[in-house]
Amino acid sequence: MIFPAFRATAQVGTVVKIALSGDSAPNLVGTIGGGNNPVLSNSGVVAFTTLTLNNERAILTGSGGALTTIASTHDFAPGPGTASRLLQFSDPANNARGAIAFFAPSISGQSGIYFADGSGLYAIATTNTPNPSFPGNFTVYSDLPGITSASSVYFNGGASLSTDNGIFEGLVSGGITQVFPRISTQQIAAGMGVNPARFLAFHDAAANLGNGFHSDIAFWGSTSSGNVNSGIYYLHFTVTPEPLATVYDAAPGLGGLFSAFGDPVNVTTQTAFHAFGGLVGGEGIYMSAAGPLTAVATNNNQVAPGLNSTFGRFSDPALSTSGAVAFVATAVNDQSAVYRGLTPVATTFRLAPGLGATFTSFYSVTINGSGCICFGGRTASGSGIYLGDGTDLVAVAYQGQGLQGSTISALTPPTFIGGPNRGGRSGFNDNGQVAFSTLLTNGKSGTFLFTPILHYRTAASGNWDGGLNFTLGQPPGPPHDVSIDPATALTVMGPFAPTSVRSLLINGSGAGVAELALQLPGFISTTNGLTIGQKGLLTGPGTINGSVTINAGGVATANSGTLTFNGNTINEGVVGMTGGATFINNGTFQNNGLIDVITGNFTPQPGFTNNGTILDKSLVKVKQLTKNGAGVIVTIDGYTGHTYQLQRSGSLSTDTFTNVGSPVAGITGQPIQFADVFGASDGFYRVVVF
């Protein structure tokens, strides 16, 4: 049997504590219980609910430092009605702007959907708020609202004087709340045969959101109870939902009609879902991307790659912004795998990194914008949370792993609702970070944030941009420690656009030198600095924002333009400018190595300390010119890294110098002698340094 190859690593990342039982939080009297069901924004902020030892309930946020209390049972519910304190909270939804949406009842019996953005706590819709579509006030029965990148809040709601219900969008602007109806049970469900009827019910559409205001929505809808008259619908800026598939449609690849559907996932114009139909027991994963419906995989005798069998059963899928579909499939032989499309990311034939046993099953699969997949995996010796892309397989956390001076005894899988930040309700973000909760053997519980460390993983030269050449296919971003540390000599080109990372290391791990060739107009900003190791080479022109350390053997150089370091620099290696290139350092600069600007430019700024060597243009001078009969001998000091060429001209007025002999490579400490026979004619000589 042939299995797909991938690299497995027990742990390649950092884990930061967000909250641990016993911690304190603002505006709470008791210490917290550690956190439940965390969700994670693309900015790296974790939001979660907690219960304190004083029985206070709250929603907190954090990113590794001090916690922030977003709402607690000490707060009064905003909005109309009798002032009453909040009683408890649903799991929150959050976005990269720091906005939070949640459902909460109050002590007085009022319940509602609420929004917080740092400027205050606002009511989106409560049981004291008039419903704009149906008679009476809102009856808010969806306890899991969704939030988009534009801070629009989506929720399911009904009305106190009507049996109708719908999906609504709320937005807080300037402290004023606006609510818009998007879908309702007063609308006709298209595609339901010759006698169409109104919608009767919707499934969790708030989780299936695109990005922005008036987001695209995909949802399961039905005109009767159960799946008898049901379908998958898509709404894009219009008021009429478009049927993507209903029980009256043929199921591609299954040889019959659809009979039932799982909840869909949606990213802009792309929708994926799990469906049943055709022959008895038929099911598959389907995709619609502004075109005909296609089958990603079905159990109608389709081979399951990596499982030595055919597909049998499927989980609900997850969907990336690039249209990649992730799901779990179990084959007829009861082996299972996590797939991205039809590429196996992990199978039950493989060892689970860190646990030392083969996977037995998988759960909670999601995918981010770069196509990296996060999932839970079980083995006979415990369970863990993993990241994979079909090449790398990385453990996020697993039972038996040391953490916070103790050991993980149990893991709560991250909150995954159909993909990254679909409605702000995911524990996995587009940077490959994972928020998760654990129980420890010392009795503590906590919420933590994992960030993968990204290595240049390709064995040949290539580009920085796009991310495919880095661990997990993940593009480097602000939270990442990035290493260009190949086993063989190679060059990484880029980035070609401004890029921020946490830290960057350039250092070959084998016999060869690792080179990063900066590309304009791109530049790199670091939080914790750039290190150029003994086998590292940075070439410009370009800009590094942040501190720079050049270790002994490391080199930073440019042969044109300007290489700029905007930060404090320590040089134990070589800074070399050739071809008229200029080096600028804005910050303190401690030179303990070599600065070579013989053919370049460097003007020390305030804060410059020289404990090393500076080679500049003043060293380019002829030491000795000796006439030897009809010839001449020119002697000049040579320096490593430079090439010297003797040239001769019969007149200074024409400036037409020609080479005499071949160029000579300089070696520091060894003089170079050039010889020429000029005969009876006069001549002028110069030495050109490259």
XYZ file of C-alpha atoms in Angstrom, residues 185-533:
349
model
C -40.606 32.960 6.719
C -42.769 35.329 4.673
C -40.588 34.629 1.633
C -41.237 31.888 -0.916
C -38.711 29.059 -0.997
C -37.816 28.712 -4.663
C -36.987 25.320 -6.143
C -39.498 23.358 -4.073
C -41.453 21.736 -6.881
C -44.583 22.920 -8.705
C -46.302 24.224 -5.563
C -43.723 26.394 -3.805
C -44.439 27.440 -0.260
C -43.048 29.884 2.259
C -40.040 29.023 4.371
C -40.892 27.379 7.668
C -37.464 27.163 9.301
C -33.792 28.068 8.930
C -30.690 26.442 10.347
C -27.972 28.499 12.005
C -27.470 30.840 9.058
C -25.673 33.336 11.276
C -22.614 31.096 11.225
C -22.409 30.898 7.449
C -21.296 34.408 6.618
C -19.074 36.035 4.071
C -17.185 39.175 5.044
C -18.407 42.732 5.277
C -21.703 44.579 5.641
C -24.700 42.851 4.022
C -22.642 39.683 3.784
C -23.474 36.776 1.565
C -25.412 34.146 3.469
C -25.820 30.437 2.869
C -28.373 28.527 4.903
C -30.449 25.369 5.208
C -34.108 26.159 4.677
C -37.290 24.116 4.744
C -40.979 24.601 3.967
C -42.015 21.744 6.273
C -40.714 19.958 9.304
C -37.595 17.874 8.796
C -35.959 17.380 5.399
C -39.111 16.518 3.428
C -39.034 19.869 1.609
C -35.607 21.320 2.276
C -32.691 22.809 0.434
C -29.484 24.819 0.542
C -29.948 28.492 -0.282
C -27.660 31.413 -0.996
C -28.394 35.119 -0.562
C -26.200 37.742 -2.226
C -27.222 41.394 -1.770
C -30.711 40.589 -3.035
C -33.901 39.879 -1.119
C -34.596 36.573 -2.874
C -32.603 33.527 -1.741
C -31.243 31.445 -4.613
C -31.636 27.664 -4.320
C -28.318 25.864 -4.770
C -29.766 22.402 -4.187
C -33.139 21.094 -3.030
C -34.774 17.697 -2.587
C -36.210 18.189 -6.076
C -32.738 18.331 -7.683
C -30.502 15.540 -8.951
C -27.531 14.797 -6.691
C -24.385 14.771 -8.881
C -22.537 11.478 -8.607
C -25.251 9.720 -6.590
C -27.660 8.637 -9.339
C -30.827 10.136 -7.878
C -32.360 13.133 -6.113
C -31.116 14.825 -2.970
C -32.964 13.691 0.170
C -31.365 15.703 3.023
C -28.704 18.313 3.732
C -26.285 19.358 6.427
C -25.716 23.014 7.278
C -23.715 24.808 4.568
C -20.603 26.958 4.851
C -20.188 30.080 2.762
C -17.348 32.402 1.739
C -18.570 35.189 -0.577
C -19.870 33.414 -3.702
C -18.638 29.962 -2.654
C -20.748 27.470 -0.726
C -19.978 23.913 0.395
C -22.247 21.403 2.106
C -22.771 17.742 3.017
C -25.808 16.108 1.412
C -27.606 12.781 1.134
C -29.536 11.215 -1.711
C -29.475 8.928 -4.713
C -29.336 5.269 -3.824
C -29.936 4.120 -0.252
C -27.117 5.400 1.939
C -25.784 7.759 -0.722
C -23.990 10.895 0.452
C -21.326 13.346 -0.649
C -19.584 16.694 -0.284
C -20.738 19.376 -2.727
C -19.483 22.764 -3.844
C -21.037 25.721 -5.624
C -18.902 28.672 -6.736
C -21.120 31.008 -8.763
C -21.706 28.180 -11.228
C -23.002 24.626 -11.548
C -23.052 22.417 -8.474
C -20.113 19.990 -8.390
C -19.411 16.890 -6.320
C -16.132 17.074 -4.399
C -16.483 13.482 -3.195
C -19.263 10.875 -3.024
C -19.617 7.345 -1.675
C -20.759 5.990 -5.028
C -17.709 3.749 -5.542
C -15.291 6.700 -5.527
C -11.772 5.789 -4.345
C -10.746 7.381 -1.042
C -7.099 8.484 -1.556
C -4.746 7.131 1.103
C -7.282 4.688 2.587
C -7.029 1.732 0.177
C -10.811 1.675 -0.173
C -13.777 3.689 -1.391
C -15.560 6.522 0.428
C -18.279 5.544 2.890
C -19.321 8.466 5.121
C -18.541 12.186 5.401
C -18.536 14.957 7.982
C -19.879 18.427 7.303
C -17.237 20.382 5.353
C -15.254 23.538 6.061
C -14.409 26.088 3.375
C -11.477 28.468 2.880
C -11.540 31.897 1.255
C -9.656 30.392 -1.703
C -12.361 27.762 -2.210
C -10.531 24.784 -0.688
C -12.869 22.288 0.990
C -11.872 20.304 4.100
C -13.749 17.353 5.578
C -13.404 14.012 7.352
C -14.268 10.877 5.416
C -14.571 7.266 6.543
C -13.977 4.574 3.951
C -15.874 1.324 3.503
C -12.998 -0.443 5.319
C -13.640 1.816 8.362
C -10.352 3.691 7.933
C -10.723 7.467 7.931
C -8.836 10.569 6.894
C -8.863 14.342 6.963
C -8.969 15.723 3.426
C -8.316 19.001 1.685
C -10.160 18.413 -1.530
C -9.041 14.883 -2.359
C -5.603 15.274 -0.738
C -5.253 13.374 2.563
C -3.863 15.548 5.345
C -3.912 12.802 7.998
C -5.104 9.187 7.953
C -5.734 6.423 10.472
C -2.633 4.678 9.117
C -0.423 7.472 10.463
C 1.218 8.163 13.812
C -0.184 11.139 15.705
C 2.740 13.473 16.516
C 3.394 13.587 20.246
C 1.121 10.670 21.121
C 3.194 7.827 19.662
C 0.167 5.928 18.346
C -1.766 5.859 15.091
C -4.856 7.989 14.689
C -8.150 6.170 15.254
C -10.561 8.968 14.348
C -10.854 12.678 13.581
C -13.246 15.467 14.536
C -13.813 19.255 14.458
C -12.230 19.976 11.091
C -11.782 23.532 9.819
C -9.606 25.342 7.283
C -8.141 28.840 7.062
C -7.521 31.247 4.201
C -4.138 29.759 3.284
C -5.564 26.228 3.120
C -4.100 25.049 6.433
C -6.405 22.604 8.232
C -6.959 22.316 11.979
C -8.577 19.200 13.420
C -8.914 17.015 16.473
C -7.408 13.542 16.373
C -7.935 10.554 18.659
C -5.598 7.626 19.316
C -5.600 4.674 21.704
C -3.285 6.671 23.986
C -5.126 9.987 23.986
C -6.250 12.857 21.791
C -4.744 16.010 20.407
C -5.265 19.066 18.233
C -3.322 19.183 14.964
C -2.504 21.366 11.962
C -1.792 20.003 8.489
C -1.753 20.909 4.828
C -0.924 17.626 3.113
C 2.836 18.160 3.550
C 3.359 19.114 7.202
C 1.577 17.664 10.226
C 2.068 19.633 13.437
C 0.785 18.993 16.964
C -0.848 21.995 18.626
C -1.533 20.284 21.958
C -2.107 16.723 23.129
C -2.848 14.729 26.261
C 0.317 14.061 28.258
C 2.072 17.193 26.963
C 3.767 19.412 29.529
C 2.150 22.825 29.953
C 2.345 25.542 32.623
C 4.467 23.368 34.907
C 1.900 20.575 34.744
C 0.572 18.096 32.180
C -2.483 18.222 29.903
C -5.040 15.701 31.106
C -7.939 16.682 28.840
C -8.476 18.967 25.855
C -11.556 20.855 24.815
C -11.459 21.023 21.014
C -11.466 24.530 19.564
C -14.736 26.096 18.524
C -15.048 25.388 14.810
C -18.048 26.598 12.861
C -17.417 25.642 9.261
C -14.158 27.482 8.703
C -12.067 30.383 9.885
C -14.069 33.167 11.521
C -17.300 32.231 9.859
C -19.354 34.651 11.835
C -16.470 35.188 14.267
C -17.136 31.798 15.864
C -13.914 29.892 15.259
C -10.933 28.984 17.411
C -8.657 28.966 14.336
C -7.579 32.011 12.338
C -5.958 32.895 9.021
C -2.507 33.093 10.654
C -2.701 29.421 11.625
C -3.159 30.284 15.317
C -5.356 28.054 17.491
C -7.164 28.945 20.715
C -7.972 25.983 22.939
C -8.924 25.078 26.524
C -7.367 22.377 28.692
C -7.556 20.616 32.007
C -4.198 20.024 33.735
C -3.180 17.245 36.091
C -2.581 19.806 38.878
C -6.304 20.611 38.845
C -5.955 23.883 36.963
C -7.815 24.699 33.769
C -6.825 27.249 31.211
C -7.201 28.861 27.814
C -4.148 29.039 25.564
C -3.063 30.353 22.169
C -0.833 28.323 19.840
C 1.137 30.008 17.047
C 3.085 27.906 14.530
C 6.767 28.652 13.944
C 7.304 28.965 10.213
C 10.370 27.493 8.508
C 11.259 27.792 4.846
C 10.513 24.164 4.004
C 11.341 23.895 0.290
C 14.690 22.299 -0.618
C 15.316 24.749 -3.476
C 15.413 28.513 -3.964
C 12.036 30.193 -4.222
C 9.821 33.115 -3.271
C 8.778 34.384 0.157
C 5.339 35.503 -1.032
C 2.354 33.169 -1.199
C 3.368 31.067 1.800
C 3.602 27.734 -0.011
C 7.329 27.475 0.733
C 6.809 27.836 4.496
C 5.597 25.433 7.187
C 1.975 24.366 6.680
C 1.794 26.506 3.521
C 1.171 29.423 5.886
C 2.217 32.917 4.730
C 4.390 34.648 7.352
C 2.512 37.320 9.294
C 2.681 39.502 12.428
C 2.440 36.684 15.036
C 5.027 34.390 13.460
C 8.598 33.537 14.333
C 10.070 32.848 10.883
C 13.256 30.894 10.102
C 15.060 30.580 6.795
C 17.266 27.703 7.898
C 17.649 25.209 5.028
C 20.010 22.233 5.068
C 21.474 23.268 1.705
C 22.478 26.591 0.171
C 19.561 28.470 -1.401
C 18.085 31.918 -1.937
C 14.651 33.165 -0.869
C 13.398 36.115 -2.937
C 11.171 38.680 -1.262
C 8.970 39.696 0.226
C 7.678 41.692 -2.710
C 5.221 43.634 -0.521
C 5.468 45.138 2.982
C 5.436 42.287 5.515
C 5.391 42.115 9.306
C 6.598 39.169 11.393
C 7.339 38.609 15.054
C 10.964 37.594 14.441
C 13.145 36.450 11.561
C 16.210 34.181 11.512
C 18.432 33.717 8.448
C 20.914 30.900 9.037
C 21.688 27.747 7.095
C 21.342 24.583 9.170
C 23.718 22.575 6.951
C 26.894 23.252 5.033
C 25.423 25.955 2.772
C 24.515 29.592 3.271
C 20.890 30.729 3.496
C 20.237 33.974 1.617
C 17.263 36.314 1.822
C 17.246 38.656 -1.176
C 14.992 41.617 -0.361
C 12.799 42.832 -3.217
C 11.530 46.381 -3.615
C 8.994 47.753 -2.848
C 8.694 45.117 -0.139
C 10.188 45.514 3.304
C 10.156 43.550 6.551
C 9.043 44.820 9.949
C 9.789 42.717 13.029
C 8.625 42.930 16.618
C 11.438 40.874 18.146
C 14.126 41.517 15.556
C 16.094 39.999 12.697
C 19.049 37.688 13.349
C 21.551 36.877 10.608
C 23.386 33.756 11.716
